[in-house]
Amino acid sequence: MQRRKTDAVVLHRADFGEIDLIVTLYTADLGKVRGIAKGAKRSKRRFVNNLQPFSYIRVVFAEGRGGLIRVDEADMIHPLFRISEDITKVLYGSYFLEMVKEMTGEKESNPRLLELLVTFLTVLNDFPAREEYPRVFELRFLDLIGYRPRVTECVLCNQALSLTDQAWFSFRHGGTVCKKCNNNALGAMAVSAETRRAMEGVLSMDLAAVQELRLPPQVIAEGREIIPRFIQHQLGKALKSLRVMEAVQGV
Ligand SMILES: [Zn+2]
């Protein structure tokens, strides 16, 4: 089998027997892929514990049959060990990883998605945790996988919504609806003009300085009510890490 190299983030790992590991990676070349690392629990030399969730690594691998790759080596590109030292960082980071793991298809390459994930894990590692990060990540991730929420017009009649118009967010239609189109059957949630404007800004902002972004608390609170519910609607189930986050933060 031909050996190749690609950059990757470890999304998940599980023991496989006494000495092997099964890892789920998001890679630059293959998108999401599962791999087996033979002897990884025994061989400190080849993997040096680099196959942990959140690790940003360069892997040497070979494609096998049945879709599973064989991971032969894993070198750290950039250590992100400070994420695991802070419970809020772990919660946010786990949420990013689970979103990518659950909402992307196997072997659908999207290098911009890896870039997004690395950007946010690095910010989480380097700066104090802020709730702006999960809120921004959600929107940018949805955009990259083709679910960009439409918030500047009504998704049903296409009428432009000004900042003085009332609007509701429809989870089923993935965007805002106007007063004329909204009805109880839609189950849509009222969304303020300020939040709509912030969402649009977040969807087009340069992420190079995302650590400096400060959103008003009411915008963050509204985003927290709307976007995770939209994700849940798309996915057909709740993300486990989101439930843990809500449980911990509700204490
Ligand atoms: Zn309308």
PDB file of C-alpha atoms and ligand atoms in Angstrom:
ATOM      1  CA  MET A   1       0.000   0.000   0.000  1.00  0.00           C
ATOM      2  CA  GLN A   2       1.232   3.467  -0.893  1.00  0.00           C
ATOM      3  CA  ARG A   3       1.961   5.701   2.081  1.00  0.00           C
ATOM      4  CA  ARG A   4       0.764   9.315   2.082  1.00  0.00           C
ATOM      5  CA  LYS A   5       0.885  12.344   4.371  1.00  0.00           C
ATOM      6  CA  THR A   6      -1.878  14.748   5.352  1.00  0.00           C
ATOM      7  CA  ASP A   7      -2.660  17.297   8.059  1.00  0.00           C
ATOM      8  CA  ALA A   8      -5.473  16.401  10.433  1.00  0.00           C
ATOM      9  CA  VAL A   9      -7.318  17.150  13.639  1.00  0.00           C
ATOM     10  CA  VAL A  10      -8.227  14.218  15.886  1.00  0.00           C
ATOM     11  CA  LEU A  11     -12.007  14.278  16.417  1.00  0.00           C
ATOM     12  CA  HIS A  12     -12.407  11.105  18.437  1.00  0.00           C
ATOM     13  CA  ARG A  13     -10.473   8.109  19.668  1.00  0.00           C
ATOM     14  CA  ALA A  14     -11.496   4.743  21.010  1.00  0.00           C
ATOM     15  CA  ASP A  15      -9.605   1.710  22.235  1.00  0.00           C
ATOM     16  CA  PHE A  16      -9.568  -1.247  19.883  1.00  0.00           C
ATOM     17  CA  GLY A  17      -8.453  -4.330  21.706  1.00  0.00           C
ATOM     18  CA  GLU A  18      -5.483  -4.249  24.031  1.00  0.00           C
ATOM     19  CA  ILE A  19      -3.014  -2.203  22.014  1.00  0.00           C
ATOM     20  CA  ASP A  20      -4.701  -0.606  18.982  1.00  0.00           C
ATOM     21  CA  LEU A  21      -6.673   2.622  18.633  1.00  0.00           C
ATOM     22  CA  ILE A  22      -9.476   3.579  16.289  1.00  0.00           C
ATOM     23  CA  VAL A  23      -9.358   7.302  15.565  1.00  0.00           C
ATOM     24  CA  THR A  24     -11.693   9.609  13.675  1.00  0.00           C
ATOM     25  CA  LEU A  25      -9.726  12.346  11.937  1.00  0.00           C
ATOM     26  CA  TYR A  26     -10.674  15.405   9.960  1.00  0.00           C
ATOM     27  CA  THR A  27      -7.957  15.536   7.300  1.00  0.00           C
ATOM     28  CA  ALA A  28      -6.963  18.042   4.632  1.00  0.00           C
ATOM     29  CA  ASP A  29      -6.851  15.429   1.857  1.00  0.00           C
ATOM     30  CA  LEU A  30      -9.721  13.085   2.657  1.00  0.00           C
ATOM     31  CA  GLY A  31     -12.044  15.082   4.902  1.00  0.00           C
ATOM     32  CA  LYS A  32     -13.435  12.953   7.703  1.00  0.00           C
ATOM     33  CA  VAL A  33     -11.922   9.508   7.854  1.00  0.00           C
ATOM     34  CA  ARG A  34     -11.571   6.712  10.385  1.00  0.00           C
ATOM     35  CA  GLY A  35      -8.284   4.989  10.901  1.00  0.00           C
ATOM     36  CA  ILE A  36      -6.626   2.283  12.888  1.00  0.00           C
ATOM     37  CA  ALA A  37      -3.349   2.949  14.668  1.00  0.00           C
ATOM     38  CA  LYS A  38      -1.793  -0.441  15.270  1.00  0.00           C
ATOM     39  CA  GLY A  39       0.022  -0.799  18.544  1.00  0.00           C
ATOM     40  CA  ALA A  40      -0.622   2.862  19.376  1.00  0.00           C
ATOM     41  CA  LYS A  41      -1.262   2.166  23.033  1.00  0.00           C
ATOM     42  CA  ARG A  42       2.094   0.441  23.315  1.00  0.00           C
ATOM     43  CA  SER A  43       4.332   2.337  20.880  1.00  0.00           C
ATOM     44  CA  LYS A  44       5.165   5.666  22.510  1.00  0.00           C
ATOM     45  CA  ARG A  45       7.869   6.196  19.915  1.00  0.00           C
ATOM     46  CA  ARG A  46       5.649   6.425  16.834  1.00  0.00           C
ATOM     47  CA  PHE A  47       2.692   8.321  18.248  1.00  0.00           C
ATOM     48  CA  VAL A  48       3.919  10.022  21.453  1.00  0.00           C
ATOM     49  CA  ASN A  49       0.308  10.329  22.623  1.00  0.00           C
ATOM     50  CA  ASN A  50      -0.484  12.562  19.645  1.00  0.00           C
ATOM     51  CA  LEU A  51      -3.705  10.725  18.832  1.00  0.00           C
ATOM     52  CA  GLN A  52      -5.770  12.586  21.436  1.00  0.00           C
ATOM     53  CA  PRO A  53      -8.891  14.609  20.607  1.00  0.00           C
ATOM     54  CA  PHE A  54      -7.964  18.254  19.755  1.00  0.00           C
ATOM     55  CA  SER A  55      -4.496  17.233  18.475  1.00  0.00           C
ATOM     56  CA  TYR A  56      -3.442  19.005  15.281  1.00  0.00           C
ATOM     57  CA  ILE A  57      -1.133  16.525  13.606  1.00  0.00           C
ATOM     58  CA  ARG A  58       0.480  15.398  10.393  1.00  0.00           C
ATOM     59  CA  VAL A  59      -0.222  11.740   9.774  1.00  0.00           C
ATOM     60  CA  VAL A  60       1.503   9.202   7.579  1.00  0.00           C
ATOM     61  CA  PHE A  61      -1.143   6.757   6.442  1.00  0.00           C
ATOM     62  CA  ALA A  62      -2.125   4.150   3.891  1.00  0.00           C
ATOM     63  CA  GLU A  63      -5.612   3.652   2.496  1.00  0.00           C
ATOM     64  CA  GLY A  64      -6.882   0.187   3.159  1.00  0.00           C
ATOM     65  CA  ARG A  65      -9.977  -1.683   2.131  1.00  0.00           C
ATOM     66  CA  GLY A  66     -13.328  -0.902   3.721  1.00  0.00           C
ATOM     67  CA  GLY A  67     -12.686   2.811   4.076  1.00  0.00           C
ATOM     68  CA  LEU A  68     -10.516   2.545   7.179  1.00  0.00           C
ATOM     69  CA  ILE A  69      -7.037   4.038   6.802  1.00  0.00           C
ATOM     70  CA  ARG A  70      -3.960   2.650   8.518  1.00  0.00           C
ATOM     71  CA  VAL A  71      -2.281   5.397  10.555  1.00  0.00           C
ATOM     72  CA  ASP A  72       1.463   4.727  10.690  1.00  0.00           C
ATOM     73  CA  GLU A  73       2.803   7.943  12.222  1.00  0.00           C
ATOM     74  CA  ALA A  74       1.414  11.081  13.848  1.00  0.00           C
ATOM     75  CA  ASP A  75       3.550  14.180  14.388  1.00  0.00           C
ATOM     76  CA  MET A  76       2.296  17.220  16.280  1.00  0.00           C
ATOM     77  CA  ILE A  77       1.999  20.316  14.050  1.00  0.00           C
ATOM     78  CA  HIS A  78       0.974  22.705  16.796  1.00  0.00           C
ATOM     79  CA  PRO A  79       0.438  21.679  20.420  1.00  0.00           C
ATOM     80  CA  LEU A  80      -2.983  22.644  21.801  1.00  0.00           C
ATOM     81  CA  PHE A  81      -2.578  21.158  25.263  1.00  0.00           C
ATOM     82  CA  ARG A  82      -3.963  24.198  27.103  1.00  0.00           C
ATOM     83  CA  ILE A  83      -7.491  23.373  25.932  1.00  0.00           C
ATOM     84  CA  SER A  84      -7.604  20.408  28.300  1.00  0.00           C
ATOM     85  CA  GLU A  85      -6.604  22.568  31.278  1.00  0.00           C
ATOM     86  CA  ASP A  86      -9.884  24.509  31.339  1.00  0.00           C
ATOM     87  CA  ILE A  87     -13.352  22.946  31.584  1.00  0.00           C
ATOM     88  CA  THR A  88     -15.052  25.629  29.461  1.00  0.00           C
ATOM     89  CA  LYS A  89     -12.415  25.220  26.749  1.00  0.00           C
ATOM     90  CA  VAL A  90     -12.926  21.462  26.787  1.00  0.00           C
ATOM     91  CA  LEU A  91     -16.701  21.938  26.484  1.00  0.00           C
ATOM     92  CA  TYR A  92     -16.422  24.371  23.569  1.00  0.00           C
ATOM     93  CA  GLY A  93     -13.723  22.330  21.854  1.00  0.00           C
ATOM     94  CA  SER A  94     -15.711  19.102  22.224  1.00  0.00           C
ATOM     95  CA  TYR A  95     -18.684  20.870  20.682  1.00  0.00           C
ATOM     96  CA  PHE A  96     -16.589  21.865  17.629  1.00  0.00           C
ATOM     97  CA  LEU A  97     -15.250  18.334  17.216  1.00  0.00           C
ATOM     98  CA  GLU A  98     -18.660  16.715  17.563  1.00  0.00           C
ATOM     99  CA  MET A  99     -20.241  19.103  15.065  1.00  0.00           C
ATOM    100  CA  VAL A 100     -17.582  18.199  12.495  1.00  0.00           C
ATOM    101  CA  LYS A 101     -17.787  14.494  13.299  1.00  0.00           C
ATOM    102  CA  GLU A 102     -21.582  14.315  13.118  1.00  0.00           C
ATOM    103  CA  MET A 103     -22.300  16.713  10.263  1.00  0.00           C
ATOM    104  CA  THR A 104     -19.706  15.867   7.609  1.00  0.00           C
ATOM    105  CA  GLY A 105     -19.620  12.868   5.293  1.00  0.00           C
ATOM    106  CA  GLU A 106     -16.714  10.426   5.186  1.00  0.00           C
ATOM    107  CA  LYS A 107     -14.051  11.210   2.594  1.00  0.00           C
ATOM    108  CA  GLU A 108     -15.606  14.497   1.499  1.00  0.00           C
ATOM    109  CA  SER A 109     -12.585  16.764   1.441  1.00  0.00           C
ATOM    110  CA  ASN A 110     -13.072  20.395   2.485  1.00  0.00           C
ATOM    111  CA  PRO A 111      -9.726  22.010   3.404  1.00  0.00           C
ATOM    112  CA  ARG A 112     -11.484  25.228   4.491  1.00  0.00           C
ATOM    113  CA  LEU A 113     -13.309  23.244   7.144  1.00  0.00           C
ATOM    114  CA  LEU A 114     -10.016  21.950   8.543  1.00  0.00           C
ATOM    115  CA  GLU A 115      -8.753  25.536   8.503  1.00  0.00           C
ATOM    116  CA  LEU A 116     -11.846  26.695  10.438  1.00  0.00           C
ATOM    117  CA  LEU A 117     -11.435  23.955  13.017  1.00  0.00           C
ATOM    118  CA  VAL A 118      -7.720  24.683  13.496  1.00  0.00           C
ATOM    119  CA  THR A 119      -8.405  28.432  13.774  1.00  0.00           C
ATOM    120  CA  PHE A 120     -10.934  27.929  16.565  1.00  0.00           C
ATOM    121  CA  LEU A 121      -8.955  25.283  18.451  1.00  0.00           C
ATOM    122  CA  THR A 122      -5.910  27.574  18.342  1.00  0.00           C
ATOM    123  CA  VAL A 123      -7.903  30.556  19.629  1.00  0.00           C
ATOM    124  CA  LEU A 124      -9.372  28.369  22.357  1.00  0.00           C
ATOM    125  CA  ASN A 125      -5.872  27.240  23.301  1.00  0.00           C
ATOM    126  CA  ASP A 126      -4.271  30.691  23.232  1.00  0.00           C
ATOM    127  CA  PHE A 127      -6.971  32.952  24.727  1.00  0.00           C
ATOM    128  CA  PRO A 128      -9.480  32.826  27.601  1.00  0.00           C
ATOM    129  CA  ALA A 129     -12.708  31.019  26.661  1.00  0.00           C
ATOM    130  CA  ARG A 130     -15.491  33.307  25.428  1.00  0.00           C
ATOM    131  CA  GLU A 131     -18.991  32.373  24.358  1.00  0.00           C
ATOM    132  CA  GLU A 132     -18.454  34.278  21.125  1.00  0.00           C
ATOM    133  CA  TYR A 133     -16.355  31.304  19.933  1.00  0.00           C
ATOM    134  CA  PRO A 134     -19.048  28.591  19.825  1.00  0.00           C
ATOM    135  CA  ARG A 135     -21.572  31.093  18.446  1.00  0.00           C
ATOM    136  CA  VAL A 136     -19.242  32.176  15.625  1.00  0.00           C
ATOM    137  CA  PHE A 137     -18.025  28.641  14.926  1.00  0.00           C
ATOM    138  CA  GLU A 138     -21.606  27.388  14.526  1.00  0.00           C
ATOM    139  CA  LEU A 139     -22.455  29.948  11.861  1.00  0.00           C
ATOM    140  CA  ARG A 140     -19.211  29.622   9.924  1.00  0.00           C
ATOM    141  CA  PHE A 141     -19.375  25.839  10.055  1.00  0.00           C
ATOM    142  CA  LEU A 142     -22.981  25.839   8.801  1.00  0.00           C
ATOM    143  CA  ASP A 143     -21.914  28.133   5.966  1.00  0.00           C
ATOM    144  CA  LEU A 144     -19.089  25.773   4.937  1.00  0.00           C
ATOM    145  CA  ILE A 145     -21.320  22.696   4.850  1.00  0.00           C
ATOM    146  CA  GLY A 146     -24.037  24.427   2.833  1.00  0.00           C
ATOM    147  CA  TYR A 147     -26.484  25.468   5.558  1.00  0.00           C
ATOM    148  CA  ARG A 148     -25.706  29.182   5.755  1.00  0.00           C
ATOM    149  CA  PRO A 149     -28.691  30.738   7.532  1.00  0.00           C
ATOM    150  CA  ARG A 150     -30.360  33.519   5.521  1.00  0.00           C
ATOM    151  CA  VAL A 151     -31.029  36.474   7.780  1.00  0.00           C
ATOM    152  CA  THR A 152     -31.320  39.510   5.509  1.00  0.00           C
ATOM    153  CA  GLU A 153     -34.535  38.552   3.731  1.00  0.00           C
ATOM    154  CA  CYS A 154     -37.614  36.412   4.224  1.00  0.00           C
ATOM    155  CA  VAL A 155     -36.804  32.842   3.154  1.00  0.00           C
ATOM    156  CA  LEU A 156     -40.402  32.326   2.015  1.00  0.00           C
ATOM    157  CA  CYS A 157     -41.248  35.465   0.001  1.00  0.00           C
ATOM    158  CA  ASN A 158     -37.696  36.837  -0.487  1.00  0.00           C
ATOM    159  CA  GLN A 159     -38.666  40.278   0.706  1.00  0.00           C
ATOM    160  CA  ALA A 160     -35.687  42.146   2.125  1.00  0.00           C
ATOM    161  CA  LEU A 161     -35.929  42.645   5.878  1.00  0.00           C
ATOM    162  CA  SER A 162     -34.859  46.011   7.206  1.00  0.00           C
ATOM    163  CA  LEU A 163     -33.618  46.458  10.741  1.00  0.00           C
ATOM    164  CA  THR A 164     -36.952  48.001  11.718  1.00  0.00           C
ATOM    165  CA  ASP A 165     -38.960  44.997  10.461  1.00  0.00           C
ATOM    166  CA  GLN A 166     -39.990  42.269  12.874  1.00  0.00           C
ATOM    167  CA  ALA A 167     -38.630  38.850  11.955  1.00  0.00           C
ATOM    168  CA  TRP A 168     -38.742  35.231  13.106  1.00  0.00           C
ATOM    169  CA  PHE A 169     -36.213  32.451  12.596  1.00  0.00           C
ATOM    170  CA  SER A 170     -37.619  29.312  11.003  1.00  0.00           C
ATOM    171  CA  PHE A 171     -35.630  26.176  11.915  1.00  0.00           C
ATOM    172  CA  ARG A 172     -37.262  24.249   9.110  1.00  0.00           C
ATOM    173  CA  HIS A 173     -36.443  26.838   6.441  1.00  0.00           C
ATOM    174  CA  GLY A 174     -33.040  27.817   7.782  1.00  0.00           C
ATOM    175  CA  GLY A 175     -33.541  31.549   7.979  1.00  0.00           C
ATOM    176  CA  THR A 176     -35.739  34.488   8.791  1.00  0.00           C
ATOM    177  CA  VAL A 177     -39.383  34.907   7.823  1.00  0.00           C
ATOM    178  CA  CYS A 178     -41.291  38.185   7.632  1.00  0.00           C
ATOM    179  CA  LYS A 179     -44.408  39.169   9.578  1.00  0.00           C
ATOM    180  CA  LYS A 180     -46.634  38.396   6.591  1.00  0.00           C
ATOM    181  CA  CYS A 181     -45.289  34.847   6.140  1.00  0.00           C
ATOM    182  CA  ASN A 182     -44.930  33.901   9.798  1.00  0.00           C
ATOM    183  CA  ASN A 183     -47.668  31.823  11.394  1.00  0.00           C
ATOM    184  CA  ASN A 184     -47.886  29.554  14.417  1.00  0.00           C
ATOM    185  CA  ALA A 185     -47.543  26.397  12.336  1.00  0.00           C
ATOM    186  CA  LEU A 186     -43.961  27.367  11.445  1.00  0.00           C
ATOM    187  CA  GLY A 187     -42.833  27.191  15.068  1.00  0.00           C
ATOM    188  CA  ALA A 188     -40.434  30.022  14.282  1.00  0.00           C
ATOM    189  CA  MET A 189     -38.720  32.037  17.004  1.00  0.00           C
ATOM    190  CA  ALA A 190     -38.639  35.828  17.174  1.00  0.00           C
ATOM    191  CA  VAL A 191     -35.206  37.209  16.367  1.00  0.00           C
ATOM    192  CA  SER A 192     -34.156  40.792  17.043  1.00  0.00           C
ATOM    193  CA  ALA A 193     -32.712  43.110  14.430  1.00  0.00           C
ATOM    194  CA  GLU A 194     -29.520  43.381  16.458  1.00  0.00           C
ATOM    195  CA  THR A 195     -29.003  39.621  16.399  1.00  0.00           C
ATOM    196  CA  ARG A 196     -29.770  39.397  12.679  1.00  0.00           C
ATOM    197  CA  ARG A 197     -27.225  42.113  11.978  1.00  0.00           C
ATOM    198  CA  ALA A 198     -24.643  40.391  14.204  1.00  0.00           C
ATOM    199  CA  MET A 199     -25.216  37.043  12.454  1.00  0.00           C
ATOM    200  CA  GLU A 200     -24.674  38.641   9.067  1.00  0.00           C
ATOM    201  CA  GLY A 201     -21.508  40.303  10.363  1.00  0.00           C
ATOM    202  CA  VAL A 202     -20.206  37.026  11.790  1.00  0.00           C
ATOM    203  CA  LEU A 203     -20.877  35.231   8.497  1.00  0.00           C
ATOM    204  CA  SER A 204     -18.702  37.672   6.565  1.00  0.00           C
ATOM    205  CA  MET A 205     -16.037  38.681   9.105  1.00  0.00           C
ATOM    206  CA  ASP A 206     -12.324  37.965   8.789  1.00  0.00           C
ATOM    207  CA  LEU A 207     -11.555  35.295  11.387  1.00  0.00           C
ATOM    208  CA  ALA A 208      -7.923  36.348  11.803  1.00  0.00           C
ATOM    209  CA  ALA A 209      -8.856  38.422  14.861  1.00  0.00           C
ATOM    210  CA  VAL A 210     -11.907  36.491  16.078  1.00  0.00           C
ATOM    211  CA  GLN A 211     -10.485  36.555  19.618  1.00  0.00           C
ATOM    212  CA  GLU A 212     -11.139  40.320  19.673  1.00  0.00           C
ATOM    213  CA  LEU A 213     -14.823  40.026  18.751  1.00  0.00           C
ATOM    214  CA  ARG A 214     -17.223  41.160  21.478  1.00  0.00           C
ATOM    215  CA  LEU A 215     -20.949  40.607  20.978  1.00  0.00           C
ATOM    216  CA  PRO A 216     -23.623  42.131  23.233  1.00  0.00           C
ATOM    217  CA  PRO A 217     -24.876  39.624  25.867  1.00  0.00           C
ATOM    218  CA  GLN A 218     -28.436  39.692  24.472  1.00  0.00           C
ATOM    219  CA  VAL A 219     -27.140  38.814  20.996  1.00  0.00           C
ATOM    220  CA  ILE A 220     -25.165  35.888  22.417  1.00  0.00           C
ATOM    221  CA  ALA A 221     -28.202  34.736  24.417  1.00  0.00           C
ATOM    222  CA  GLU A 222     -30.466  34.896  21.365  1.00  0.00           C
ATOM    223  CA  GLY A 223     -27.904  33.103  19.213  1.00  0.00           C
ATOM    224  CA  ARG A 224     -27.654  30.369  21.854  1.00  0.00           C
ATOM    225  CA  GLU A 225     -31.434  29.840  21.652  1.00  0.00           C
ATOM    226  CA  ILE A 226     -31.592  29.794  17.869  1.00  0.00           C
ATOM    227  CA  ILE A 227     -28.527  28.275  16.202  1.00  0.00           C
ATOM    228  CA  PRO A 228     -28.074  25.065  18.253  1.00  0.00           C
ATOM    229  CA  ARG A 229     -31.773  24.371  17.674  1.00  0.00           C
ATOM    230  CA  PHE A 230     -31.308  24.906  13.954  1.00  0.00           C
ATOM    231  CA  ILE A 231     -28.349  22.486  13.997  1.00  0.00           C
ATOM    232  CA  GLN A 232     -30.429  19.946  15.899  1.00  0.00           C
ATOM    233  CA  HIS A 233     -33.181  20.329  13.312  1.00  0.00           C
ATOM    234  CA  GLN A 234     -30.725  19.685  10.448  1.00  0.00           C
ATOM    235  CA  LEU A 235     -29.093  16.747  12.205  1.00  0.00           C
ATOM    236  CA  GLY A 236     -32.298  15.177  13.483  1.00  0.00           C
ATOM    237  CA  LYS A 237     -30.819  14.780  16.962  1.00  0.00           C
ATOM    238  CA  ALA A 238     -29.148  16.781  19.714  1.00  0.00           C
ATOM    239  CA  LEU A 239     -25.367  16.897  19.967  1.00  0.00           C
ATOM    240  CA  LYS A 240     -24.161  15.221  23.169  1.00  0.00           C
ATOM    241  CA  SER A 241     -21.545  17.886  23.877  1.00  0.00           C
ATOM    242  CA  LEU A 242     -24.228  20.570  23.686  1.00  0.00           C
ATOM    243  CA  ARG A 243     -26.293  18.787  26.334  1.00  0.00           C
ATOM    244  CA  VAL A 244     -23.238  18.519  28.583  1.00  0.00           C
ATOM    245  CA  MET A 245     -22.475  22.205  28.014  1.00  0.00           C
ATOM    246  CA  GLU A 246     -26.032  23.208  28.936  1.00  0.00           C
ATOM    247  CA  ALA A 247     -26.001  20.983  32.015  1.00  0.00           C
ATOM    248  CA  VAL A 248     -22.673  22.361  33.260  1.00  0.00           C
ATOM    249  CA  GLN A 249     -23.518  25.982  32.527  1.00  0.00           C
ATOM    250  CA  GLY A 250     -26.963  25.636  34.066  1.00  0.00           C
ATOM    251  CA  VAL A 251     -25.455  24.653  37.430  1.00  0.00           C
TER     252      VAL A 251
HETATM  253 ZN    ZN B   1     -42.172  36.684   3.777  1.00  0.00          ZN
END
